[in-house]
Amino acid sequence: MARVGTSWPIRQNITDLAVYKPGKPIEEVQRELGLQEVIKLASNENPLGPSPQVLRALATALERVHYYPDGSGYRLKNALAAHYGITPDHILLGNGSNEIVQLLSLAFLEPGDEAVMPVPSFPRYEPLARLMNAVPREILLRDFCLDLDGMARAVNRRTKLVYICNPNNPTGTIVTRSQVDAFMQTLPPDVVVVFDEAYYEYVTRDDFPDGLEYVKQGYKAVVLRTFSKIYGLAGLRIGYALADPALIAYLERVREPFNVNSLAQEAALAALGDTSHVARVRRINEEGKRYLYQQFTRLGVPFIPTEANFIFFDAGRNEKEVFRQMLSKGVIIRGGFGYDTWLRVTIGTPAQNKQFIHALEQVLQNS
Ligand SMILES: Cc1ncc(COP(=O)(O)O)c(C=O)c1O
């Protein structure tokens, strides 16, 4: 065998990247801790699962998996276009909205360019900027909200992308229409604003700015939305971008030809059509939110009011320890956001929320 040595000619910025750590899977916790009953409230998934109409569409679609998917996503783009009152050329489909964050990096960031982003927030903006040898400018939240003034100050001649995660993950806070209007006025014309609206469908406040309005007004804006959350299709991986057709046409050149699989496309079409399921998920989320607010208040646990399907709360103890103890009780939540005592819990079914509160109460009493 040829001697190949042990080092690989890897690009330097790749050796510096960390591997993404997802929320712990249920099976892993069952295996590691020998637990039967485990609930996962760690990744902001939809606790009700997909609509029954999705399951039926998938059964039919399964019989056709020997064909490549429709690379143009024709039917789904048309359905989304009708849903939003835009033309299909404003839409790009992605293998999750996560893929579109990567496509934006590939399309816009030259080495040395800068991308301005909030932190803590969705943790993919930063590594995907580094992937391109670009510079992430991470702006800390202020009072758990995006610091738009700080972000505006970080914009300079090298800035290509600005990420506005709205509502923000992990805090669930929003920036309002008037705040974003003012922010947009400060930007140089060539900066592209990415509105990451993964939790858009959960929002109830009427001062929430719909990113699509900025696209329609002619700003250099891209809106990211997903079927992973309210539509309950996280495992199938499908999200989309809404933007000016000229930008969408560039992103179409960068993506893989069949980036969104056929099951995901059929499931998304069915999910979009089942508005009563979406309404049900929203109602369960609102009820869960109210219950968890009451229980946090009863336990004296500070929390941040949320516009999404998760709540950021202060356990008042080391977050890693709280995470570990909750895990030992079969409840997977999420910490590691850079706040010593704060963690995030996904709003679950009524039974899951109760189980979470029961476990949290025990953890707080025992420490
Ligand atoms: C703010 C935010 N953006 C994007 C995503 C990625 O979603 P997708 O499953 O569509 O890749 C998530 C997932 O948790 C998220 O929280």
mmCIF file of C-alpha atoms and ligand atoms in Angstrom:
data_model
loop_
_atom_site.group_PDB
_atom_site.id
_atom_site.type_symbol
_atom_site.label_atom_id
_atom_site.label_comp_id
_atom_site.label_asym_id
_atom_site.label_seq_id
_atom_site.Cartn_x
_atom_site.Cartn_y
_atom_site.Cartn_z
ATOM 1 C CA MET A 1 0.000 0.000 0.000
ATOM 2 C CA ALA A 2 1.236 3.505 -0.830
ATOM 3 C CA ARG A 3 2.389 5.542 2.144
ATOM 4 C CA VAL A 4 -0.091 8.398 2.413
ATOM 5 C CA GLY A 5 1.019 10.023 5.636
ATOM 6 C CA THR A 6 -1.405 11.173 8.304
ATOM 7 C CA SER A 7 -2.178 14.759 7.418
ATOM 8 C CA TRP A 8 -4.698 15.988 4.886
ATOM 9 C CA PRO A 9 -4.372 19.105 2.775
ATOM 10 C CA ILE A 10 -7.440 20.620 4.424
ATOM 11 C CA ARG A 11 -8.221 24.336 4.130
ATOM 12 C CA GLN A 12 -7.175 26.077 7.338
ATOM 13 C CA ASN A 13 -10.602 27.522 8.095
ATOM 14 C CA ILE A 14 -12.115 24.031 8.023
ATOM 15 C CA THR A 15 -9.751 22.727 10.671
ATOM 16 C CA ASP A 16 -10.948 25.604 12.857
ATOM 17 C CA LEU A 17 -14.666 24.795 12.487
ATOM 18 C CA ALA A 18 -16.554 23.052 15.269
ATOM 19 C CA VAL A 19 -18.978 20.239 14.513
ATOM 20 C CA TYR A 20 -22.595 21.307 15.184
ATOM 21 C CA LYS A 21 -23.990 19.710 18.331
ATOM 22 C CA PRO A 22 -27.706 19.067 17.894
ATOM 23 C CA GLY A 23 -30.187 18.560 20.733
ATOM 24 C CA LYS A 24 -29.691 15.075 22.184
ATOM 25 C CA PRO A 25 -31.760 12.434 20.366
ATOM 26 C CA ILE A 26 -34.277 10.478 22.477
ATOM 27 C CA GLU A 27 -32.733 7.061 21.633
ATOM 28 C CA GLU A 28 -29.275 8.228 22.739
ATOM 29 C CA VAL A 29 -30.584 9.271 26.155
ATOM 30 C CA GLN A 30 -32.540 6.029 26.532
ATOM 31 C CA ARG A 31 -29.397 4.043 25.684
ATOM 32 C CA GLU A 32 -26.971 6.029 27.816
ATOM 33 C CA LEU A 33 -29.140 6.394 30.917
ATOM 34 C CA GLY A 34 -31.169 3.197 30.645
ATOM 35 C CA LEU A 35 -34.424 5.193 30.676
ATOM 36 C CA GLN A 36 -37.653 4.060 29.010
ATOM 37 C CA GLU A 37 -39.641 7.272 29.150
ATOM 38 C CA VAL A 38 -37.787 10.189 27.593
ATOM 39 C CA ILE A 39 -39.260 13.406 26.206
ATOM 40 C CA LYS A 40 -37.351 15.784 23.966
ATOM 41 C CA LEU A 41 -38.047 19.472 24.418
ATOM 42 C CA ALA A 42 -34.662 20.506 23.057
ATOM 43 C CA SER A 43 -34.920 21.334 19.355
ATOM 44 C CA ASN A 44 -38.135 23.334 18.973
ATOM 45 C CA GLU A 45 -39.848 20.553 17.084
ATOM 46 C CA ASN A 46 -43.606 20.327 16.741
ATOM 47 C CA PRO A 47 -44.905 18.056 19.526
ATOM 48 C CA LEU A 48 -48.088 17.157 17.597
ATOM 49 C CA GLY A 49 -46.176 15.864 14.579
ATOM 50 C CA PRO A 50 -47.261 16.297 10.971
ATOM 51 C CA SER A 51 -50.835 16.620 9.721
ATOM 52 C CA PRO A 52 -52.659 13.361 8.831
ATOM 53 C CA GLN A 53 -52.874 14.744 5.282
ATOM 54 C CA VAL A 54 -49.067 14.788 5.189
ATOM 55 C CA LEU A 55 -48.927 11.131 6.182
ATOM 56 C CA ARG A 56 -51.311 10.216 3.373
ATOM 57 C CA ALA A 57 -49.339 12.260 0.830
ATOM 58 C CA LEU A 58 -46.133 10.563 1.970
ATOM 59 C CA ALA A 59 -47.617 7.086 1.545
ATOM 60 C CA THR A 60 -48.387 7.893 -2.097
ATOM 61 C CA ALA A 61 -45.061 9.611 -2.675
ATOM 62 C CA LEU A 62 -43.149 6.617 -1.290
ATOM 63 C CA GLU A 63 -44.091 4.577 -4.343
ATOM 64 C CA ARG A 64 -42.282 7.026 -6.594
ATOM 65 C CA VAL A 65 -38.955 7.332 -4.817
ATOM 66 C CA HIS A 66 -37.138 5.630 -7.699
ATOM 67 C CA TYR A 67 -37.570 8.905 -9.629
ATOM 68 C CA TYR A 68 -35.425 11.950 -8.955
ATOM 69 C CA PRO A 69 -37.364 14.763 -7.317
ATOM 70 C CA ASP A 70 -38.661 17.725 -9.301
ATOM 71 C CA GLY A 71 -35.510 19.818 -9.215
ATOM 72 C CA SER A 72 -37.511 22.973 -9.886
ATOM 73 C CA GLY A 73 -40.020 22.334 -7.080
ATOM 74 C CA TYR A 74 -42.723 23.484 -9.499
ATOM 75 C CA ARG A 75 -45.892 22.554 -7.606
ATOM 76 C CA LEU A 76 -44.628 23.559 -4.171
ATOM 77 C CA LYS A 77 -43.289 26.903 -5.401
ATOM 78 C CA ASN A 78 -46.648 27.604 -7.034
ATOM 79 C CA ALA A 79 -48.493 26.726 -3.836
ATOM 80 C CA LEU A 80 -46.168 28.948 -1.775
ATOM 81 C CA ALA A 81 -46.528 31.736 -4.319
ATOM 82 C CA ALA A 82 -50.329 31.581 -3.989
ATOM 83 C CA HIS A 83 -50.003 31.438 -0.194
ATOM 84 C CA TYR A 84 -47.987 34.680 -0.122
ATOM 85 C CA GLY A 85 -49.440 36.483 -3.137
ATOM 86 C CA ILE A 86 -46.101 36.579 -4.988
ATOM 87 C CA THR A 87 -44.768 34.925 -8.133
ATOM 88 C CA PRO A 88 -42.851 31.604 -7.924
ATOM 89 C CA ASP A 89 -39.608 33.236 -9.080
ATOM 90 C CA HIS A 90 -39.436 34.908 -5.647
ATOM 91 C CA ILE A 91 -38.952 31.477 -4.009
ATOM 92 C CA LEU A 92 -35.973 29.184 -3.467
ATOM 93 C CA LEU A 93 -36.437 25.780 -1.845
ATOM 94 C CA GLY A 94 -33.759 24.416 0.459
ATOM 95 C CA ASN A 95 -32.840 21.252 2.311
ATOM 96 C CA GLY A 96 -34.020 22.989 5.467
ATOM 97 C CA SER A 97 -33.612 26.740 5.829
ATOM 98 C CA ASN A 98 -30.201 25.827 7.226
ATOM 99 C CA GLU A 99 -29.055 24.959 3.699
ATOM 100 C CA ILE A 100 -30.086 28.405 2.503
ATOM 101 C CA VAL A 101 -27.881 30.033 5.156
ATOM 102 C CA GLN A 102 -25.026 28.084 3.577
ATOM 103 C CA LEU A 103 -26.070 29.072 0.043
ATOM 104 C CA LEU A 104 -26.115 32.730 1.084
ATOM 105 C CA SER A 105 -22.579 32.406 2.433
ATOM 106 C CA LEU A 106 -21.430 30.703 -0.769
ATOM 107 C CA ALA A 107 -23.105 33.322 -2.922
ATOM 108 C CA PHE A 108 -22.065 36.486 -1.086
ATOM 109 C CA LEU A 109 -18.992 36.074 1.092
ATOM 110 C CA GLU A 110 -15.501 36.605 -0.304
ATOM 111 C CA PRO A 111 -12.544 36.046 2.047
ATOM 112 C CA GLY A 112 -12.356 38.998 4.426
ATOM 113 C CA ASP A 113 -15.980 40.036 3.915
ATOM 114 C CA GLU A 114 -18.040 40.454 7.036
ATOM 115 C CA ALA A 115 -21.384 39.104 8.198
ATOM 116 C CA VAL A 116 -23.088 40.803 11.144
ATOM 117 C CA MET A 117 -25.109 38.516 13.396
ATOM 118 C CA PRO A 118 -26.681 38.448 16.844
ATOM 119 C CA VAL A 119 -25.407 36.130 19.544
ATOM 120 C CA PRO A 120 -26.769 33.969 21.061
ATOM 121 C CA SER A 121 -28.923 33.171 18.081
ATOM 122 C CA PHE A 122 -29.243 30.408 15.500
ATOM 123 C CA PRO A 123 -25.728 28.961 15.704
ATOM 124 C CA ARG A 124 -25.158 28.355 11.976
ATOM 125 C CA TYR A 125 -24.559 31.935 10.786
ATOM 126 C CA GLU A 126 -21.117 32.079 12.361
ATOM 127 C CA PRO A 127 -19.512 28.801 11.130
ATOM 128 C CA LEU A 128 -20.979 29.234 7.655
ATOM 129 C CA ALA A 129 -19.369 32.675 7.419
ATOM 130 C CA ARG A 130 -16.056 31.209 8.596
ATOM 131 C CA LEU A 131 -16.399 28.439 6.009
ATOM 132 C CA MET A 132 -15.906 31.135 3.361
ATOM 133 C CA ASN A 133 -12.993 32.747 5.206
ATOM 134 C CA ALA A 134 -15.304 35.632 5.994
ATOM 135 C CA VAL A 135 -15.426 37.417 9.328
ATOM 136 C CA PRO A 136 -18.439 36.913 11.613
ATOM 137 C CA ARG A 137 -19.222 40.091 13.565
ATOM 138 C CA GLU A 138 -21.137 38.753 16.522
ATOM 139 C CA ILE A 139 -23.204 41.325 18.393
ATOM 140 C CA LEU A 140 -24.389 40.340 21.853
ATOM 141 C CA LEU A 141 -28.066 40.551 22.666
ATOM 142 C CA ARG A 142 -29.133 43.400 24.938
ATOM 143 C CA ASP A 143 -31.808 42.517 27.513
ATOM 144 C CA PHE A 144 -32.302 39.217 25.620
ATOM 145 C CA CYS A 145 -33.228 41.110 22.420
ATOM 146 C CA LEU A 146 -31.339 41.747 19.201
ATOM 147 C CA ASP A 147 -29.260 44.906 19.648
ATOM 148 C CA LEU A 148 -30.085 46.530 16.321
ATOM 149 C CA ASP A 149 -28.149 49.703 17.234
ATOM 150 C CA GLY A 150 -25.056 47.639 17.972
ATOM 151 C CA MET A 151 -25.565 45.689 14.770
ATOM 152 C CA ALA A 152 -25.915 48.901 12.755
ATOM 153 C CA ARG A 153 -22.652 50.179 14.271
ATOM 154 C CA ALA A 154 -20.885 46.945 13.241
ATOM 155 C CA VAL A 155 -21.745 47.460 9.566
ATOM 156 C CA ASN A 156 -18.839 48.727 7.476
ATOM 157 C CA ARG A 157 -17.489 48.634 3.911
ATOM 158 C CA ARG A 158 -16.767 44.891 4.153
ATOM 159 C CA THR A 159 -20.251 43.952 5.372
ATOM 160 C CA LYS A 160 -22.195 41.788 2.932
ATOM 161 C CA LEU A 161 -24.800 40.054 5.119
ATOM 162 C CA VAL A 162 -26.721 41.002 8.239
ATOM 163 C CA TYR A 163 -28.775 38.349 10.041
ATOM 164 C CA ILE A 164 -31.975 39.302 11.842
ATOM 165 C CA CYS A 165 -33.341 36.242 13.611
ATOM 166 C CA ASN A 166 -36.919 37.193 14.344
ATOM 167 C CA PRO A 167 -38.212 35.789 16.683
ATOM 168 C CA ASN A 168 -34.745 35.107 18.020
ATOM 169 C CA ASN A 169 -33.709 31.593 18.968
ATOM 170 C CA PRO A 170 -33.051 30.911 21.933
ATOM 171 C CA THR A 171 -34.713 33.902 23.622
ATOM 172 C CA GLY A 172 -38.043 34.023 21.734
ATOM 173 C CA THR A 173 -37.940 37.831 21.613
ATOM 174 C CA ILE A 174 -38.788 39.925 18.555
ATOM 175 C CA VAL A 175 -37.598 43.180 17.105
ATOM 176 C CA THR A 176 -40.594 45.318 16.153
ATOM 177 C CA ARG A 177 -41.625 46.848 12.848
ATOM 178 C CA SER A 178 -40.606 50.361 13.879
ATOM 179 C CA GLN A 179 -37.208 49.117 15.114
ATOM 180 C CA VAL A 180 -36.541 47.247 11.875
ATOM 181 C CA ASP A 181 -37.813 50.169 9.748
ATOM 182 C CA ALA A 182 -35.302 52.456 11.475
ATOM 183 C CA PHE A 183 -32.522 49.861 11.148
ATOM 184 C CA MET A 184 -33.106 49.427 7.411
ATOM 185 C CA GLN A 185 -32.698 53.196 6.927
ATOM 186 C CA THR A 186 -29.180 53.068 8.382
ATOM 187 C CA LEU A 187 -27.848 50.395 6.005
ATOM 188 C CA PRO A 188 -25.672 51.076 2.978
ATOM 189 C CA PRO A 189 -27.572 50.014 -0.172
ATOM 190 C CA ASP A 190 -25.458 46.934 -0.911
ATOM 191 C CA VAL A 191 -25.845 45.153 2.410
ATOM 192 C CA VAL A 192 -28.174 42.148 2.274
ATOM 193 C CA VAL A 193 -30.456 41.651 5.274
ATOM 194 C CA VAL A 194 -31.437 38.062 6.011
ATOM 195 C CA PHE A 195 -34.635 37.777 8.045
ATOM 196 C CA ASP A 196 -34.523 34.328 9.604
ATOM 197 C CA GLU A 197 -38.191 33.755 10.392
ATOM 198 C CA ALA A 198 -38.202 30.046 11.264
ATOM 199 C CA TYR A 199 -40.879 30.719 13.931
ATOM 200 C CA TYR A 200 -42.917 33.231 11.911
ATOM 201 C CA GLU A 201 -46.175 31.238 12.094
ATOM 202 C CA TYR A 202 -46.149 31.225 15.909
ATOM 203 C CA VAL A 203 -45.923 34.990 16.338
ATOM 204 C CA THR A 204 -48.958 36.681 17.911
ATOM 205 C CA ARG A 205 -47.812 40.307 18.387
ATOM 206 C CA ASP A 206 -49.101 42.690 15.768
ATOM 207 C CA ASP A 207 -46.021 44.927 15.854
ATOM 208 C CA PHE A 208 -44.023 42.015 14.368
ATOM 209 C CA PRO A 209 -42.511 42.989 11.010
ATOM 210 C CA ASP A 210 -43.085 40.505 8.204
ATOM 211 C CA GLY A 211 -39.726 40.332 6.396
ATOM 212 C CA LEU A 212 -41.512 39.803 3.087
ATOM 213 C CA GLU A 213 -42.742 43.408 3.284
ATOM 214 C CA TYR A 214 -39.121 44.583 2.998
ATOM 215 C CA VAL A 215 -38.616 42.354 -0.053
ATOM 216 C CA LYS A 216 -41.752 43.871 -1.600
ATOM 217 C CA GLN A 217 -40.560 47.400 -0.803
ATOM 218 C CA GLY A 218 -37.395 46.754 -2.810
ATOM 219 C CA TYR A 219 -34.865 46.429 0.016
ATOM 220 C CA LYS A 220 -32.016 43.928 -0.411
ATOM 221 C CA ALA A 221 -33.738 41.473 1.889
ATOM 222 C CA VAL A 222 -34.074 37.690 2.026
ATOM 223 C CA VAL A 223 -36.637 35.932 4.211
ATOM 224 C CA LEU A 224 -35.996 32.400 5.459
ATOM 225 C CA ARG A 225 -38.904 30.226 6.526
ATOM 226 C CA THR A 226 -39.229 26.527 7.195
ATOM 227 C CA PHE A 227 -41.486 23.509 7.256
ATOM 228 C CA SER A 228 -39.536 22.159 10.255
ATOM 229 C CA LYS A 229 -41.432 23.955 12.983
ATOM 230 C CA ILE A 230 -45.182 24.653 12.856
ATOM 231 C CA TYR A 231 -45.648 22.219 9.946
ATOM 232 C CA GLY A 232 -43.872 19.418 11.820
ATOM 233 C CA LEU A 233 -41.536 18.243 9.025
ATOM 234 C CA ALA A 234 -38.110 18.717 10.669
ATOM 235 C CA GLY A 235 -36.987 15.196 9.772
ATOM 236 C CA LEU A 236 -37.672 15.681 6.074
ATOM 237 C CA ARG A 237 -35.559 18.846 5.786
ATOM 238 C CA ILE A 238 -37.345 21.519 3.823
ATOM 239 C CA GLY A 239 -37.281 25.285 4.070
ATOM 240 C CA TYR A 240 -37.394 28.183 1.648
ATOM 241 C CA ALA A 241 -36.222 31.698 0.917
ATOM 242 C CA LEU A 242 -38.361 34.583 -0.318
ATOM 243 C CA ALA A 243 -36.465 37.317 -2.155
ATOM 244 C CA ASP A 244 -36.198 39.374 -5.304
ATOM 245 C CA PRO A 245 -36.185 37.110 -8.401
ATOM 246 C CA ALA A 246 -32.706 38.357 -9.372
ATOM 247 C CA LEU A 247 -31.247 37.105 -6.096
ATOM 248 C CA ILE A 248 -33.223 33.861 -6.238
ATOM 249 C CA ALA A 249 -31.782 33.253 -9.725
ATOM 250 C CA TYR A 250 -28.229 33.559 -8.328
ATOM 251 C CA LEU A 251 -28.972 31.174 -5.464
ATOM 252 C CA GLU A 252 -30.471 28.692 -7.948
ATOM 253 C CA ARG A 253 -27.024 28.516 -9.580
ATOM 254 C CA VAL A 254 -25.340 27.689 -6.304
ATOM 255 C CA ARG A 255 -27.651 24.962 -4.995
ATOM 256 C CA GLU A 256 -27.430 21.305 -5.878
ATOM 257 C CA PRO A 257 -29.791 20.201 -8.672
ATOM 258 C CA PHE A 258 -31.931 17.985 -6.406
ATOM 259 C CA ASN A 259 -31.397 19.660 -3.047
ATOM 260 C CA VAL A 260 -34.962 19.015 -1.825
ATOM 261 C CA ASN A 261 -36.096 15.397 -1.900
ATOM 262 C CA SER A 262 -39.421 14.281 -3.316
ATOM 263 C CA LEU A 263 -40.930 13.179 0.014
ATOM 264 C CA ALA A 264 -40.171 16.576 1.522
ATOM 265 C CA GLN A 265 -41.785 18.385 -1.413
ATOM 266 C CA GLU A 266 -44.981 16.292 -1.284
ATOM 267 C CA ALA A 267 -45.186 16.552 2.495
ATOM 268 C CA ALA A 268 -44.721 20.331 2.388
ATOM 269 C CA LEU A 269 -47.476 20.701 -0.211
ATOM 270 C CA ALA A 270 -49.893 18.721 1.942
ATOM 271 C CA ALA A 271 -48.802 20.551 5.103
ATOM 272 C CA LEU A 272 -49.359 23.959 3.527
ATOM 273 C CA GLY A 273 -52.858 22.867 2.537
ATOM 274 C CA ASP A 274 -53.908 21.720 6.008
ATOM 275 C CA THR A 275 -54.596 25.053 7.649
ATOM 276 C CA SER A 276 -56.649 23.466 10.444
ATOM 277 C CA HIS A 277 -53.613 21.468 11.594
ATOM 278 C CA VAL A 278 -51.531 24.633 11.677
ATOM 279 C CA ALA A 279 -54.265 26.367 13.701
ATOM 280 C CA ARG A 280 -54.320 23.431 16.120
ATOM 281 C CA VAL A 281 -50.546 23.509 16.595
ATOM 282 C CA ARG A 282 -50.710 27.241 17.235
ATOM 283 C CA ARG A 283 -53.488 26.807 19.787
ATOM 284 C CA ILE A 284 -51.629 24.026 21.648
ATOM 285 C CA ASN A 285 -48.550 26.242 21.667
ATOM 286 C CA GLU A 286 -50.477 29.172 23.126
ATOM 287 C CA GLU A 287 -52.041 26.970 25.808
ATOM 288 C CA GLY A 288 -48.651 25.462 26.637
ATOM 289 C CA LYS A 289 -47.125 28.920 26.819
ATOM 290 C CA ARG A 290 -49.766 30.101 29.300
ATOM 291 C CA TYR A 291 -49.354 26.966 31.435
ATOM 292 C CA LEU A 292 -45.556 27.254 31.505
ATOM 293 C CA TYR A 293 -45.699 30.984 32.347
ATOM 294 C CA GLN A 294 -47.986 30.167 35.299
ATOM 295 C CA GLN A 295 -45.761 27.358 36.501
ATOM 296 C CA PHE A 296 -42.517 29.334 36.149
ATOM 297 C CA THR A 297 -44.178 32.110 38.146
ATOM 298 C CA ARG A 298 -45.305 29.639 40.821
ATOM 299 C CA LEU A 299 -41.752 28.265 41.078
ATOM 300 C CA GLY A 300 -40.182 31.741 41.124
ATOM 301 C CA VAL A 301 -38.322 30.994 37.881
ATOM 302 C CA PRO A 302 -37.652 34.087 35.745
ATOM 303 C CA PHE A 303 -38.446 33.642 32.045
ATOM 304 C CA ILE A 304 -38.561 35.691 28.862
ATOM 305 C CA PRO A 305 -42.022 36.036 27.262
ATOM 306 C CA THR A 306 -41.816 34.284 23.908
ATOM 307 C CA GLU A 307 -43.208 34.758 20.410
ATOM 308 C CA ALA A 308 -42.097 31.274 19.366
ATOM 309 C CA ASN A 309 -42.531 27.638 20.468
ATOM 310 C CA PHE A 310 -39.847 27.702 23.160
ATOM 311 C CA ILE A 311 -39.130 29.601 26.362
ATOM 312 C CA PHE A 312 -35.805 30.842 27.740
ATOM 313 C CA PHE A 313 -35.753 30.596 31.533
ATOM 314 C CA ASP A 314 -33.412 31.163 34.438
ATOM 315 C CA ALA A 315 -32.989 28.048 36.568
ATOM 316 C CA GLY A 316 -30.865 30.059 38.995
ATOM 317 C CA ARG A 317 -28.261 27.262 39.060
ATOM 318 C CA ASN A 318 -25.464 26.150 36.786
ATOM 319 C CA GLU A 319 -27.166 25.421 33.476
ATOM 320 C CA LYS A 320 -24.976 22.392 32.692
ATOM 321 C CA GLU A 321 -25.901 20.829 36.007
ATOM 322 C CA VAL A 322 -29.608 21.545 35.491
ATOM 323 C CA PHE A 323 -29.387 20.070 31.986
ATOM 324 C CA ARG A 324 -27.754 16.913 33.351
ATOM 325 C CA GLN A 325 -30.254 16.477 36.175
ATOM 326 C CA MET A 326 -33.219 17.048 33.862
ATOM 327 C CA LEU A 327 -31.721 14.445 31.514
ATOM 328 C CA SER A 328 -31.502 11.929 34.346
ATOM 329 C CA LYS A 329 -35.270 12.455 34.784
ATOM 330 C CA GLY A 330 -35.890 11.757 31.110
ATOM 331 C CA VAL A 331 -36.415 15.368 30.001
ATOM 332 C CA ILE A 332 -34.097 16.690 27.292
ATOM 333 C CA ILE A 333 -33.863 20.495 27.212
ATOM 334 C CA ARG A 334 -31.099 22.760 25.951
ATOM 335 C CA GLY A 335 -28.469 24.981 27.523
ATOM 336 C CA GLY A 336 -25.037 26.118 26.446
ATOM 337 C CA PHE A 337 -26.132 29.525 25.162
ATOM 338 C CA GLY A 338 -23.524 31.480 27.069
ATOM 339 C CA TYR A 339 -25.735 32.431 30.025
ATOM 340 C CA ASP A 340 -24.588 30.664 33.207
ATOM 341 C CA THR A 341 -28.004 29.750 34.573
ATOM 342 C CA TRP A 342 -30.385 30.022 31.615
ATOM 343 C CA LEU A 343 -31.798 27.209 29.484
ATOM 344 C CA ARG A 344 -34.327 26.826 26.695
ATOM 345 C CA VAL A 345 -37.332 24.515 26.727
ATOM 346 C CA THR A 346 -39.525 23.743 23.737
ATOM 347 C CA ILE A 347 -43.248 24.069 24.441
ATOM 348 C CA GLY A 348 -44.624 20.522 24.232
ATOM 349 C CA THR A 349 -47.984 18.792 24.547
ATOM 350 C CA PRO A 350 -49.883 19.448 27.806
ATOM 351 C CA ALA A 351 -48.584 16.115 29.189
ATOM 352 C CA GLN A 352 -44.986 16.898 28.211
ATOM 353 C CA ASN A 353 -45.177 20.380 29.722
ATOM 354 C CA LYS A 354 -46.455 18.889 32.969
ATOM 355 C CA GLN A 355 -43.661 16.307 33.000
ATOM 356 C CA PHE A 356 -41.100 19.043 32.365
ATOM 357 C CA ILE A 357 -42.415 21.180 35.235
ATOM 358 C CA HIS A 358 -42.553 18.176 37.569
ATOM 359 C CA ALA A 359 -38.913 17.320 36.785
ATOM 360 C CA LEU A 360 -37.786 20.965 37.034
ATOM 361 C CA GLU A 361 -39.467 21.376 40.418
ATOM 362 C CA GLN A 362 -37.602 18.330 41.733
ATOM 363 C CA VAL A 363 -34.282 19.545 40.320
ATOM 364 C CA LEU A 364 -34.731 22.979 41.872
ATOM 365 C CA GLN A 365 -35.699 21.504 45.259
ATOM 366 C CA ASN A 366 -32.722 19.160 45.353
ATOM 367 C CA SER A 367 -30.021 21.709 44.627
HETATM 368 C C1 LIG B 1 -33.783 30.484 13.976
HETATM 369 C C2 LIG B 1 -33.640 29.236 13.192
HETATM 370 N N1 LIG B 1 -33.330 29.312 11.901
HETATM 371 C C3 LIG B 1 -33.189 28.221 11.149
HETATM 372 C C4 LIG B 1 -33.379 26.970 11.682
HETATM 373 C C5 LIG B 1 -33.153 25.782 10.802
HETATM 374 O O1 LIG B 1 -34.311 25.197 10.440
HETATM 375 P P1 LIG B 1 -34.368 24.120 9.266
HETATM 376 O O2 LIG B 1 -34.838 22.883 9.929
HETATM 377 O O3 LIG B 1 -35.350 24.689 8.301
HETATM 378 O O4 LIG B 1 -33.008 23.976 8.671
HETATM 379 C C6 LIG B 1 -33.694 26.825 13.024
HETATM 380 C C7 LIG B 1 -33.856 25.503 13.608
HETATM 381 O O5 LIG B 1 -33.912 25.283 14.781
HETATM 382 C C8 LIG B 1 -33.833 27.995 13.808
HETATM 383 O O6 LIG B 1 -34.102 27.936 15.105
#
